[in-house]
JSON list of C-alpha atoms in Angstrom, two decimals:
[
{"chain": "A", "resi": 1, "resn": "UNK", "atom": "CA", "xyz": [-63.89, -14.41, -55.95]},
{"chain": "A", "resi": 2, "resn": "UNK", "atom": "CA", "xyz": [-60.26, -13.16, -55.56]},
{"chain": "A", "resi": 3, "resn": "UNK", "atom": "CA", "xyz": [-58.85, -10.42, -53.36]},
{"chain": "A", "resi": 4, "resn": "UNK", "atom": "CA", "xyz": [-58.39, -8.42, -56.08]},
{"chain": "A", "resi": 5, "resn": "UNK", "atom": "CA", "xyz": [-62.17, -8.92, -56.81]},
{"chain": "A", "resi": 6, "resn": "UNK", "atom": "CA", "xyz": [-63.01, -7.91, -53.42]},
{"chain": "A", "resi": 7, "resn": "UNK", "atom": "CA", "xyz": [-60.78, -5.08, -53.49]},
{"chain": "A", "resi": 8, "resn": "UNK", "atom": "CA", "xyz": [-63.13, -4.22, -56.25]},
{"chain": "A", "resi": 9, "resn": "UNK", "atom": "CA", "xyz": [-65.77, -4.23, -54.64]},
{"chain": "A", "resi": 10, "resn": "UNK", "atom": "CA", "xyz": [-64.62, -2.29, -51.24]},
{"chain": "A", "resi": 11, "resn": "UNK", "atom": "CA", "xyz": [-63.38, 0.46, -53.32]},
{"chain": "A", "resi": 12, "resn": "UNK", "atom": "CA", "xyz": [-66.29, 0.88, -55.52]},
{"chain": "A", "resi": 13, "resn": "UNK", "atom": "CA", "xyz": [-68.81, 0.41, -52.45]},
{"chain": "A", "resi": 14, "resn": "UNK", "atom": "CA", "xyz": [-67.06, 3.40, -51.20]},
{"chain": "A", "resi": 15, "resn": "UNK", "atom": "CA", "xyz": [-66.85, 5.56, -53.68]},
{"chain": "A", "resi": 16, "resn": "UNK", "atom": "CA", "xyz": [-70.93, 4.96, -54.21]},
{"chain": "A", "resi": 17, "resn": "UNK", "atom": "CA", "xyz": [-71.74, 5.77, -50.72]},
{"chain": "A", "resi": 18, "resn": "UNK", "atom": "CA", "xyz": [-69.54, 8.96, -50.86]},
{"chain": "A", "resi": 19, "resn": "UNK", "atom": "CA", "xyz": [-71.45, 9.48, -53.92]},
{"chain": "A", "resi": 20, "resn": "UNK", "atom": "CA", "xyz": [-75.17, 8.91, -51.72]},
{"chain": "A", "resi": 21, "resn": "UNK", "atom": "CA", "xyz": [-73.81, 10.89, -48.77]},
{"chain": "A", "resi": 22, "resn": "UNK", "atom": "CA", "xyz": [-73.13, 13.95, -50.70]},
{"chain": "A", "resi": 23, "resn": "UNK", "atom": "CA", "xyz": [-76.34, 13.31, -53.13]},
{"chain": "A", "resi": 24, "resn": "UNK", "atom": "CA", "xyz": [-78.07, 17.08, -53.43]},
{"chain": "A", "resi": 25, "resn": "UNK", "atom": "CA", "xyz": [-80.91, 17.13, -55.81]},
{"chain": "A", "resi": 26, "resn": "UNK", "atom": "CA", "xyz": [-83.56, 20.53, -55.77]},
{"chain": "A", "resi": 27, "resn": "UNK", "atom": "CA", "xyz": [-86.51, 18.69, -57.05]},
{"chain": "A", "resi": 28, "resn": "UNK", "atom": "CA", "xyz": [-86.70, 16.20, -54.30]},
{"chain": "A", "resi": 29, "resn": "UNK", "atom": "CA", "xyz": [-87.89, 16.72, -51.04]},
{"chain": "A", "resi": 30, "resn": "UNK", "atom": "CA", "xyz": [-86.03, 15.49, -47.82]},
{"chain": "A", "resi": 31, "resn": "UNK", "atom": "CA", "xyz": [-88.27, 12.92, -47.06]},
{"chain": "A", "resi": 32, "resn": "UNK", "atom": "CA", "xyz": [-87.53, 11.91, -51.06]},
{"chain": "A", "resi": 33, "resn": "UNK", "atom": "CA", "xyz": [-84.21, 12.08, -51.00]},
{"chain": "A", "resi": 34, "resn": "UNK", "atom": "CA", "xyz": [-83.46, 10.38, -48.20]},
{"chain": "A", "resi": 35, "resn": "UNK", "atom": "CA", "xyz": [-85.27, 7.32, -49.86]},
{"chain": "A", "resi": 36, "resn": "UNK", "atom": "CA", "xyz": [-83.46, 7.69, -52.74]},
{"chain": "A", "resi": 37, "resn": "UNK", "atom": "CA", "xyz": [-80.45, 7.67, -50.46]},
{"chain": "A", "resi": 38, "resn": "UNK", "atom": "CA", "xyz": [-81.64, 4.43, -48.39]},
{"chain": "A", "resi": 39, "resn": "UNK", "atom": "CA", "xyz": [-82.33, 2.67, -51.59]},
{"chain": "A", "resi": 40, "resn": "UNK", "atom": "CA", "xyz": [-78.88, 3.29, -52.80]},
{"chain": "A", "resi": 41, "resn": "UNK", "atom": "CA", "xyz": [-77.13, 2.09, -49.24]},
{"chain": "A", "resi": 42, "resn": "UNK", "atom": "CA", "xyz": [-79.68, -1.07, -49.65]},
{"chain": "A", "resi": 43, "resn": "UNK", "atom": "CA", "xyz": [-78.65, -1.59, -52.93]},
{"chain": "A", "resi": 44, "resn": "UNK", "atom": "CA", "xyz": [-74.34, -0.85, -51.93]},
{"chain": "A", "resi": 45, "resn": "UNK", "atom": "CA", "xyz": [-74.72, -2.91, -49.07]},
{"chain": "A", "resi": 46, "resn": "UNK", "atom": "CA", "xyz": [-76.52, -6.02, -51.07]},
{"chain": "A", "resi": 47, "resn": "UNK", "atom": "CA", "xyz": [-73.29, -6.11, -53.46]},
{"chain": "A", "resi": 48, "resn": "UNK", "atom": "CA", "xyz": [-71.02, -5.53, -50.88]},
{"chain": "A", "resi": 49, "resn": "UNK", "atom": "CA", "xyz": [-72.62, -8.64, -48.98]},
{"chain": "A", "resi": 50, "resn": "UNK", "atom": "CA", "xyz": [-72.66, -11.11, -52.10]},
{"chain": "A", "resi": 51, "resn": "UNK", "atom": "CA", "xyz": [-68.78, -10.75, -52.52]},
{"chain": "A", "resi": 52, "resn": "UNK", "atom": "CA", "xyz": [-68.57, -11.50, -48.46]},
{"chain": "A", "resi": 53, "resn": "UNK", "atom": "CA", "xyz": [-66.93, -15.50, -48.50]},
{"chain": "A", "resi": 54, "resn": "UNK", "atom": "CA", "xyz": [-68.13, -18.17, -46.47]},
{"chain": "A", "resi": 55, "resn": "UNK", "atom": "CA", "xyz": [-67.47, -18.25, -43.02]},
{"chain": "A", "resi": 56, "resn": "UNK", "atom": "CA", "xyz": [-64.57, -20.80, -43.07]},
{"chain": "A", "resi": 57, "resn": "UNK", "atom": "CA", "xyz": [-64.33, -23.71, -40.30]},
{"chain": "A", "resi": 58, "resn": "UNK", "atom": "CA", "xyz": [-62.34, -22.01, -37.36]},
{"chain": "A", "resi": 59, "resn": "UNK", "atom": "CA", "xyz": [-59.60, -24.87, -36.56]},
{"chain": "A", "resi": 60, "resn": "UNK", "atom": "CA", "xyz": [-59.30, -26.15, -32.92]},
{"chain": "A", "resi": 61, "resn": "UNK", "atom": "CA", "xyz": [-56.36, -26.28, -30.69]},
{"chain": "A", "resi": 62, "resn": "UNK", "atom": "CA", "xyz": [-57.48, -27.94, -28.30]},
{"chain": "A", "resi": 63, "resn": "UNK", "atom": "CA", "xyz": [-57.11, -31.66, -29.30]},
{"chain": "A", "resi": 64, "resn": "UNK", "atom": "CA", "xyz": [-53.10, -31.10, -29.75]},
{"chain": "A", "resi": 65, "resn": "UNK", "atom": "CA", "xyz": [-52.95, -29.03, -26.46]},
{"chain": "A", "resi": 66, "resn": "UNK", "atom": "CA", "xyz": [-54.78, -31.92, -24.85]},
{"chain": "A", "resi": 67, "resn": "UNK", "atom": "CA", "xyz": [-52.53, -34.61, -25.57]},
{"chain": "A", "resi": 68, "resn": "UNK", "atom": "CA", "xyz": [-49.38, -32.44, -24.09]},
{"chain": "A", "resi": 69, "resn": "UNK", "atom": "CA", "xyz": [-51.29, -32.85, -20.60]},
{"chain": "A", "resi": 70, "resn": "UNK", "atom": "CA", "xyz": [-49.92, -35.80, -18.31]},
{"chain": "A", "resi": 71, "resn": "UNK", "atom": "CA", "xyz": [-52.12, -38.37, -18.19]},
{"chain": "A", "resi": 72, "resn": "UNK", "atom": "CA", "xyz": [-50.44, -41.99, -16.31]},
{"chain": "A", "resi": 73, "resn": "UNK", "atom": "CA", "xyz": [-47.97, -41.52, -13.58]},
{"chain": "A", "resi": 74, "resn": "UNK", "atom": "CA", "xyz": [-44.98, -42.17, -15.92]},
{"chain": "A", "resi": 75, "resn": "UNK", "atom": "CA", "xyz": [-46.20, -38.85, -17.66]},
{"chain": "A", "resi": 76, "resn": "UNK", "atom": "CA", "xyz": [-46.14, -36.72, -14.27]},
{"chain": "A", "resi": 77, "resn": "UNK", "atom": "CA", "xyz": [-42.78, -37.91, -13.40]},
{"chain": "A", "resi": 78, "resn": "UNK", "atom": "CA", "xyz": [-41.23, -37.42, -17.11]},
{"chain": "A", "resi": 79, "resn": "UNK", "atom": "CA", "xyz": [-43.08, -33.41, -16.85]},
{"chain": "A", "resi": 80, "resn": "UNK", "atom": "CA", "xyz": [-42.04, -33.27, -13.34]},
{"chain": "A", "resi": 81, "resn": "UNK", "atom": "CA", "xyz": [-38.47, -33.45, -13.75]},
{"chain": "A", "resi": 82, "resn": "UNK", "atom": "CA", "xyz": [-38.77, -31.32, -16.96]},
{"chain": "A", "resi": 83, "resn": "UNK", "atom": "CA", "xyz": [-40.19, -28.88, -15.05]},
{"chain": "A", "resi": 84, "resn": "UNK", "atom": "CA", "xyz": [-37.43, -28.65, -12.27]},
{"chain": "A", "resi": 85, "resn": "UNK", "atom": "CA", "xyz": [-34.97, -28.06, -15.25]},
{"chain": "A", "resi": 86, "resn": "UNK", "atom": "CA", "xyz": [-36.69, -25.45, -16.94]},
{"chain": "A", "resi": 87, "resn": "UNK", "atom": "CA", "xyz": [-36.86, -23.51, -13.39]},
{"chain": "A", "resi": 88, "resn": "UNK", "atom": "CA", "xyz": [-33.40, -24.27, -13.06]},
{"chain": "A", "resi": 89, "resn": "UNK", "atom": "CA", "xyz": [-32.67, -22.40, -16.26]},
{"chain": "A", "resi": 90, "resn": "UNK", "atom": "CA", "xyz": [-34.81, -19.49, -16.15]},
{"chain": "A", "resi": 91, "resn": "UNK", "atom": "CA", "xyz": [-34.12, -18.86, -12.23]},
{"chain": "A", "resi": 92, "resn": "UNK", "atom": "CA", "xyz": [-30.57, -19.56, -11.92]},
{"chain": "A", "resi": 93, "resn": "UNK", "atom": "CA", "xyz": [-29.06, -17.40, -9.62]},
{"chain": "A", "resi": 94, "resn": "UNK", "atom": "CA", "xyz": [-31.81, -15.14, -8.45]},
{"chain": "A", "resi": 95, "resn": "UNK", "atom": "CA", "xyz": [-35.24, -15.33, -6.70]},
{"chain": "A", "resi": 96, "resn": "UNK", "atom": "CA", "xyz": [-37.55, -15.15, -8.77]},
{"chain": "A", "resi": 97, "resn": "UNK", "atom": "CA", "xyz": [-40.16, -13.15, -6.55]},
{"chain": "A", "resi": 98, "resn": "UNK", "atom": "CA", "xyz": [-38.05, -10.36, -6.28]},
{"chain": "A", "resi": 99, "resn": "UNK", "atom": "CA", "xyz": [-38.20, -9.61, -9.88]},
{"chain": "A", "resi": 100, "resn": "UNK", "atom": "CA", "xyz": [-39.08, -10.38, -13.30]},
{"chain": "A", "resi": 101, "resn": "UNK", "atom": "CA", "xyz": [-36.49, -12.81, -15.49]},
{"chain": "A", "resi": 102, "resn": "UNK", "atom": "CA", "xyz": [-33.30, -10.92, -14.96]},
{"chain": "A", "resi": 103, "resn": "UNK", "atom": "CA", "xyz": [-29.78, -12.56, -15.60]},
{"chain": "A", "resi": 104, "resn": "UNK", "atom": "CA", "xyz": [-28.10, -14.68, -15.07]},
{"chain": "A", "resi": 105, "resn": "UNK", "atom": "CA", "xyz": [-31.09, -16.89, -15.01]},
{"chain": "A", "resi": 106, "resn": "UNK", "atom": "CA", "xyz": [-32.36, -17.53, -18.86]},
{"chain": "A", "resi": 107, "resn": "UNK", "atom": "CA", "xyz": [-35.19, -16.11, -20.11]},
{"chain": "A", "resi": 108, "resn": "UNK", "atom": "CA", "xyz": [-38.44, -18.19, -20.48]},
{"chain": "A", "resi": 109, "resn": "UNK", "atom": "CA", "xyz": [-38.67, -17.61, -24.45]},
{"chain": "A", "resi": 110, "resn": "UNK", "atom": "CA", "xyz": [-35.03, -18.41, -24.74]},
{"chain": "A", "resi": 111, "resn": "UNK", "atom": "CA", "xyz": [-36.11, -21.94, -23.25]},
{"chain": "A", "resi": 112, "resn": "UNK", "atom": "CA", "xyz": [-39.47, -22.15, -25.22]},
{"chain": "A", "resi": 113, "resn": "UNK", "atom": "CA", "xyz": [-37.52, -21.53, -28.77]},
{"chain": "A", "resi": 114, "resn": "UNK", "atom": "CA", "xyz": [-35.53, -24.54, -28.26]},
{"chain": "A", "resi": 115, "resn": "UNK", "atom": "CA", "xyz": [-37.82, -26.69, -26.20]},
{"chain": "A", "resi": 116, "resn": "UNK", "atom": "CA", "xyz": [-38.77, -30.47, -27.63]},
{"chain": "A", "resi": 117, "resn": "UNK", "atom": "CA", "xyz": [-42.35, -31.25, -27.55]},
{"chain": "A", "resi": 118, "resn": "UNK", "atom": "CA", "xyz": [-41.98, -33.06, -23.85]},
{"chain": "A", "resi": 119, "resn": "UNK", "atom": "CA", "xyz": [-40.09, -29.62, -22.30]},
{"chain": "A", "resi": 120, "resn": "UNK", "atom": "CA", "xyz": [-43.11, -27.60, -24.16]},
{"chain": "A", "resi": 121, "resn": "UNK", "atom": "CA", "xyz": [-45.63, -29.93, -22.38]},
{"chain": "A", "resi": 122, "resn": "UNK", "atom": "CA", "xyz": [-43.68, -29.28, -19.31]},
{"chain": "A", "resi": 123, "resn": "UNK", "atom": "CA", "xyz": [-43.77, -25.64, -19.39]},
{"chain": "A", "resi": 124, "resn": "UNK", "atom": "CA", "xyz": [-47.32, -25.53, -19.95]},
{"chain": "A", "resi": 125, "resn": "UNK", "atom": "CA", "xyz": [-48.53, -27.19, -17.00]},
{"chain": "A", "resi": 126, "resn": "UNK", "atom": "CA", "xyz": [-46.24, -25.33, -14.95]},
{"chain": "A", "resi": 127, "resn": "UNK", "atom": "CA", "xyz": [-46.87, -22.25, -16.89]},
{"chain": "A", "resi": 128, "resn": "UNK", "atom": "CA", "xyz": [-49.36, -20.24, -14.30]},
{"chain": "A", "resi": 129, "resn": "UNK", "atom": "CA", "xyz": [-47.80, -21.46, -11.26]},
{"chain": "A", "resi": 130, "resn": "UNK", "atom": "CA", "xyz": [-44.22, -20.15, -12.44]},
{"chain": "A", "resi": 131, "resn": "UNK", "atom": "CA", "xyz": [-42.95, -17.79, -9.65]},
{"chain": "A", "resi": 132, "resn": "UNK", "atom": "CA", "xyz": [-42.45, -14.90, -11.70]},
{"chain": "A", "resi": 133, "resn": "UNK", "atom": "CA", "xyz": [-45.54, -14.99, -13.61]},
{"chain": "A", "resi": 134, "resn": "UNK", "atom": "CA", "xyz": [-47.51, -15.26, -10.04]},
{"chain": "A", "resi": 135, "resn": "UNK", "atom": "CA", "xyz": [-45.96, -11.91, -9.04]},
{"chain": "A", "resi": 136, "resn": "UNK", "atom": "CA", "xyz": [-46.07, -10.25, -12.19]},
{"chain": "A", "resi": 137, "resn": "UNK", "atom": "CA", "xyz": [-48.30, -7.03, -12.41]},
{"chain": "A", "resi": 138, "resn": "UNK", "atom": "CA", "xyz": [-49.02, -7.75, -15.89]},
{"chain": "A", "resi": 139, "resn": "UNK", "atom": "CA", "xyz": [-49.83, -11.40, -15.64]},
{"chain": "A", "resi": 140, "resn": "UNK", "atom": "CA", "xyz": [-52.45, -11.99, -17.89]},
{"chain": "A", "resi": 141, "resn": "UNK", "atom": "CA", "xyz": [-50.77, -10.69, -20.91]},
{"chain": "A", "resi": 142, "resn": "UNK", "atom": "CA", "xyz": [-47.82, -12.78, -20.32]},
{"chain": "A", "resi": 143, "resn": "UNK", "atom": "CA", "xyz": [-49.29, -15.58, -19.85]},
{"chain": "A", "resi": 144, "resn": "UNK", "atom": "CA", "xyz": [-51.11, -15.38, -23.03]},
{"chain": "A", "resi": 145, "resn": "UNK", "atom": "CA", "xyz": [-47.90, -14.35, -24.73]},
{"chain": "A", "resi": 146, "resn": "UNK", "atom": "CA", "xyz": [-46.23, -17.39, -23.58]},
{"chain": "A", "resi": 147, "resn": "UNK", "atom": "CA", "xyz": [-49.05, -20.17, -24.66]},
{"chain": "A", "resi": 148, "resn": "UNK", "atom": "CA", "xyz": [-48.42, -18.26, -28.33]},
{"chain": "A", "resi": 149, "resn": "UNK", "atom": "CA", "xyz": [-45.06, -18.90, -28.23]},
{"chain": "A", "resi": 150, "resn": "UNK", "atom": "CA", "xyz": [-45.15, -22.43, -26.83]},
{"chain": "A", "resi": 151, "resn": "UNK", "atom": "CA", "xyz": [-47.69, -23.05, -29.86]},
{"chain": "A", "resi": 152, "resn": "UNK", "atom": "CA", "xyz": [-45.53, -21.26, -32.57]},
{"chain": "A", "resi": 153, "resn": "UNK", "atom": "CA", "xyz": [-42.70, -23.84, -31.30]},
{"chain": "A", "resi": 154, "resn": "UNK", "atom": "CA", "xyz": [-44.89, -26.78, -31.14]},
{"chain": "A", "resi": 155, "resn": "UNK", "atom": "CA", "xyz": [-46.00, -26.26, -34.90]},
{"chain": "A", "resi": 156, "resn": "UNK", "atom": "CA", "xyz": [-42.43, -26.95, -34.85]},
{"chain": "A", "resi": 157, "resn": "UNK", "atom": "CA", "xyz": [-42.04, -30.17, -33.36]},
{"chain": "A", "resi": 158, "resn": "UNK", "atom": "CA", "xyz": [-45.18, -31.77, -33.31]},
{"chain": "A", "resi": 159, "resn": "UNK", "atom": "CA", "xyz": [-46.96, -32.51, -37.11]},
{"chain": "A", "resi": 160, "resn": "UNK", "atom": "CA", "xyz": [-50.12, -32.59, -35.83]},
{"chain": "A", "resi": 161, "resn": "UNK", "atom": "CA", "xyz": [-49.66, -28.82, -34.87]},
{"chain": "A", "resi": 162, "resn": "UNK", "atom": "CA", "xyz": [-48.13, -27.91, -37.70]},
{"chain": "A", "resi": 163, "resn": "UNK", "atom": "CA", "xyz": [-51.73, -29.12, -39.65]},
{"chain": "A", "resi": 164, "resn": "UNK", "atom": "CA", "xyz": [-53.90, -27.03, -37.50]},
{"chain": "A", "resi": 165, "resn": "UNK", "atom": "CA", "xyz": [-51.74, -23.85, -37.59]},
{"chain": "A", "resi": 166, "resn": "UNK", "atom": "CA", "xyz": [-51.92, -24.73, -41.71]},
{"chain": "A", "resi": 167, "resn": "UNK", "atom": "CA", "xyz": [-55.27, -25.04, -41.64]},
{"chain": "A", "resi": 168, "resn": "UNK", "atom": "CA", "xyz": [-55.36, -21.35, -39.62]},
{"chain": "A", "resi": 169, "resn": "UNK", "atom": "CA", "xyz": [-53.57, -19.50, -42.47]},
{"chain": "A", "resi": 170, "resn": "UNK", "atom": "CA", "xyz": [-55.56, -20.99, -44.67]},
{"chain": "A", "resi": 171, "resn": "UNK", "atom": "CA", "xyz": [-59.26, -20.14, -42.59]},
{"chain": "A", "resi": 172, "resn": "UNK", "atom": "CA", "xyz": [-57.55, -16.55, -41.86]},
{"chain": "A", "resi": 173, "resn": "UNK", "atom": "CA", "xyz": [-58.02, -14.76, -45.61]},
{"chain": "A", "resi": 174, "resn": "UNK", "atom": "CA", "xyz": [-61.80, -15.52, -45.96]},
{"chain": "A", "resi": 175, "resn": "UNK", "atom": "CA", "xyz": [-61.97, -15.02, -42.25]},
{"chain": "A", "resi": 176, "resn": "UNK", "atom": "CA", "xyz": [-60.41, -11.12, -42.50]},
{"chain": "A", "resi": 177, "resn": "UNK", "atom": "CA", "xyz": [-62.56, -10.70, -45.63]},
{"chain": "A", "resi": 178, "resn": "UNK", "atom": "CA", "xyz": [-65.73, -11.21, -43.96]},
{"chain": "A", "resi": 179, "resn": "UNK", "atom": "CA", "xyz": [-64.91, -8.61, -41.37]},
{"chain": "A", "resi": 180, "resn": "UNK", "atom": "CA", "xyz": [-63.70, -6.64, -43.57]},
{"chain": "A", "resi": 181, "resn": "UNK", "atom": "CA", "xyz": [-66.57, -5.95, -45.69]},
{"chain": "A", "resi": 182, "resn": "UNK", "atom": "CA", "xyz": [-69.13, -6.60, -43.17]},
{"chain": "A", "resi": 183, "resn": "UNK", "atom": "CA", "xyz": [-67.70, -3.15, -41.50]},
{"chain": "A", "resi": 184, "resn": "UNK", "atom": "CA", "xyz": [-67.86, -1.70, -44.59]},
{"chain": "A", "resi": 185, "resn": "UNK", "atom": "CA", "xyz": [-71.60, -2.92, -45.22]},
{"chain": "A", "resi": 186, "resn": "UNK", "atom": "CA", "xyz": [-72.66, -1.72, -41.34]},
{"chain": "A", "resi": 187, "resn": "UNK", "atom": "CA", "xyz": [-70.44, 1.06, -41.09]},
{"chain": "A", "resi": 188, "resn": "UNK", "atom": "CA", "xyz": [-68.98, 2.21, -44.00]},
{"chain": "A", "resi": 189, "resn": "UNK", "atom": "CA", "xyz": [-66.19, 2.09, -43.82]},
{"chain": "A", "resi": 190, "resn": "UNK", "atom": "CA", "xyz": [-63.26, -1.31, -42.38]},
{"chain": "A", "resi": 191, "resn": "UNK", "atom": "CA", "xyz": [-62.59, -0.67, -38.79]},
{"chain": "A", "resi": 192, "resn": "UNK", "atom": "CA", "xyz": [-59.00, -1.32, -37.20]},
{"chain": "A", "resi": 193, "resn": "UNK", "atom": "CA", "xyz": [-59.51, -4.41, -36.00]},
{"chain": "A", "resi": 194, "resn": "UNK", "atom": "CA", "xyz": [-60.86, -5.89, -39.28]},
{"chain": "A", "resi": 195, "resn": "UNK", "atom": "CA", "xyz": [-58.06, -4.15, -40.89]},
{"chain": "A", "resi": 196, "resn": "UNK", "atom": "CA", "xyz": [-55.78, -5.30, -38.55]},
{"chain": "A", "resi": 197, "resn": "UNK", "atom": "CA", "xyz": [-57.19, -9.23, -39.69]},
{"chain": "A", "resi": 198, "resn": "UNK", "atom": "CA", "xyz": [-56.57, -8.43, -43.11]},
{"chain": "A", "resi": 199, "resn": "UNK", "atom": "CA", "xyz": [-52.47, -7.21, -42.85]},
{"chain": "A", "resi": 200, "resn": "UNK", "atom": "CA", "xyz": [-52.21, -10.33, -40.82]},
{"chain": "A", "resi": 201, "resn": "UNK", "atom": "CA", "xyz": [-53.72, -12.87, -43.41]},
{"chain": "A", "resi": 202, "resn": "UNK", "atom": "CA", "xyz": [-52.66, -10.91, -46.37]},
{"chain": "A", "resi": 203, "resn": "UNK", "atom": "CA", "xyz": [-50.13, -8.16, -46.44]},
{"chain": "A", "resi": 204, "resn": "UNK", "atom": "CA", "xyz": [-50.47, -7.22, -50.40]},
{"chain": "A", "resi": 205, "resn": "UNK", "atom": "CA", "xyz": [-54.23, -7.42, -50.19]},
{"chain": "A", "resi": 206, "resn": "UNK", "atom": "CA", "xyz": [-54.11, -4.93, -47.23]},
{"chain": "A", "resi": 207, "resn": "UNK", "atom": "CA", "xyz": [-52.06, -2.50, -49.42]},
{"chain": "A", "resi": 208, "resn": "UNK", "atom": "CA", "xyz": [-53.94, -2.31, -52.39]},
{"chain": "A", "resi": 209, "resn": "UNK", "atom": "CA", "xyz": [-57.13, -1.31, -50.11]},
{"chain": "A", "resi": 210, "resn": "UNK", "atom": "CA", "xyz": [-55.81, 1.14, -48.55]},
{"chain": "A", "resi": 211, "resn": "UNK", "atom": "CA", "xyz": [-53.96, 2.71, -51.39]},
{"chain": "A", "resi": 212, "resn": "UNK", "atom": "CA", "xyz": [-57.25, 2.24, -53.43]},
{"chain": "A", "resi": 213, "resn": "UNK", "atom": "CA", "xyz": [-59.35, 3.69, -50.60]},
{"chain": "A", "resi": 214, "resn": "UNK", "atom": "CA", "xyz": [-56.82, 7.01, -50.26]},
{"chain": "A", "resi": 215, "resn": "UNK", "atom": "CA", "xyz": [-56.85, 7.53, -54.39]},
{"chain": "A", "resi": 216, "resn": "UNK", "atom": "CA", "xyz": [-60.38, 6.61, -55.30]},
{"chain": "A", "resi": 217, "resn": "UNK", "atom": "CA", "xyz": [-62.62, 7.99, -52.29]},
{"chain": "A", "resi": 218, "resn": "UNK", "atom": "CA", "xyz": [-62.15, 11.73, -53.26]},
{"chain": "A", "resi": 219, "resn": "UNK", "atom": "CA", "xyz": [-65.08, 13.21, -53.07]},
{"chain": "A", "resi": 220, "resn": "UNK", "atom": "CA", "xyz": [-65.33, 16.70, -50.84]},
{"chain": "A", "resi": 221, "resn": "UNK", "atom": "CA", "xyz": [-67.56, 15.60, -47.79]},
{"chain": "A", "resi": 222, "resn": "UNK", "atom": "CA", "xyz": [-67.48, 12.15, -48.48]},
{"chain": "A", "resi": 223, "resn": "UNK", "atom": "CA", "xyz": [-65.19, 10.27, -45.89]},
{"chain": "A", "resi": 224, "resn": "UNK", "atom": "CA", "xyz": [-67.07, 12.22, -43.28]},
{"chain": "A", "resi": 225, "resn": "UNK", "atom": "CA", "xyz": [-70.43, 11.88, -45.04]},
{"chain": "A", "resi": 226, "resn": "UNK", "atom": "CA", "xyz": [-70.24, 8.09, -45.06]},
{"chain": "A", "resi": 227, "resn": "UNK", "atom": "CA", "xyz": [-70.52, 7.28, -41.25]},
{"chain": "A", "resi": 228, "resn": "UNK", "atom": "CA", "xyz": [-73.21, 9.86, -40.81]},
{"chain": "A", "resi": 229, "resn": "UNK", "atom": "CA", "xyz": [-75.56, 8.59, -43.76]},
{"chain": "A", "resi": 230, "resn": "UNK", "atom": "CA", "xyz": [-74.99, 5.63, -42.42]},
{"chain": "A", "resi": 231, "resn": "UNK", "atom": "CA", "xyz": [-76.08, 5.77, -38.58]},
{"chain": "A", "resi": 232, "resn": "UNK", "atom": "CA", "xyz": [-78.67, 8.61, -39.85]},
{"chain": "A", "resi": 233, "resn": "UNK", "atom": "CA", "xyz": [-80.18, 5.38, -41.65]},
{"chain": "A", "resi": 234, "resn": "UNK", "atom": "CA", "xyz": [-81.50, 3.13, -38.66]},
{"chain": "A", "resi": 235, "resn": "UNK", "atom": "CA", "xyz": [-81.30, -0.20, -39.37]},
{"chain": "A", "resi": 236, "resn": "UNK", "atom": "CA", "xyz": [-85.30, -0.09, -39.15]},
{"chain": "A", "resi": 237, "resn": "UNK", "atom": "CA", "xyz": [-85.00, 1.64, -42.27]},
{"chain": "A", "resi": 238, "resn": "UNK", "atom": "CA", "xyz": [-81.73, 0.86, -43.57]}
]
């Protein structure tokens, strides 16, 4: 199934539970039309579930990132002195615990985006002990924005990298989709986040579903009809 096919299917899910939320009929009863409503979610949600793909493998880092990690004294000495020049760089002329990266030491990502695989291994290790970093109010977020950027440059310099981060484009796609339309099969509706997964693995993709969402799901009530049908079903019943 292609995006376009699941595109399809998102927008036409949609527009049939905007259809069942705003269902009126005067010859059923409410108990009767809310089981014609449930059978038409059950029925929405089954298609909507067939055109989910199959959870792809999620690739591991870890392997490469283990083999940067010293491992005979030669290795310690060789990161050791890396790591004394990267400080050097970054904190030249300053102290570091007085503030966060300012000149005319170089910045950290400067170093990073021209760093050989050694230097990378080198700034990993010494990654959560670096001064600034220790004293940084915002550590945590920093610290995983560095590791990104020390992997974006080692899919740069090490092939082995460069085949899992293939490998990650490749699982994202099928990955996005199945969040994607697993909101939209337990909610209604895609949620940021799985929206978010899908403008990440495929830009044009994203487009067209939201562009086909905004035309085709029209129907008075309906985008605010959706959500309620939905939790008013319990998943007992649903």
């Amino acid at each position: 199934m292609t995006a376009t096919d699941r595109i399809t299917v998102y927008v036409q899910a949609r527009r049939a539970l905007g259809t069942t939320a705003t269902l009126q009929d005067p010859h059923l009863t409410p108990e009767g039309l809310r089981a014609r409503q449930r059978a038409y979610v059950d029925s929405i949600r089954a298609t909507v579930r067939a055109a989910m793909p199959a959870e792809p493998t999620a690739p591991d880092r870890a392997p490469v990132l283990d083999t940067l990690r010293p491992q005979t004294a030669d290795d310690h000495a060789t990161l050791g002195r890396e790591r004394e020049k990267v400080r050097a760089l970054v904190y030249a002329g300053q102290d570091p615990s007085q503030g966060f990266e300012r000149e005319p030491g170089m910045r950290l990502q400067d170093v990073i985006a021209n760093a050989d695989r050694t230097r990378l291994a080198a700034i990993l290790d010494d990654l959560e002990v670096m001064p600034h970093l220790l004293v940084h109010d915002d550590r945590e977020r920093l610290l995983a924005a560095y590791e990104g950027l020390i992997w974006d440059r080692l899919t740069q310099v090490d092939p082995a990298a460069l085949t899992v981060a293939e490998e990650e484009r490749t699982a994202a796609e099928p990955a996005a989709w199945r969040a994607v339309l697993g909101d939209l099969a337990d909610h209604g509706e895609a949620t940021q986040e799985s929206l978010s997964l899908l403008h990440r693995a495929d830009p044009d993709a994203y487009r067209l579903l939201i562009d086909g969402d905004r035309v085709h799901i029209d129907l008075p009530g309906s985008q605010g009809g959706i959500p309620l049908l939905l939790e008013d079903l319990t998943p007992s019943e649903a």
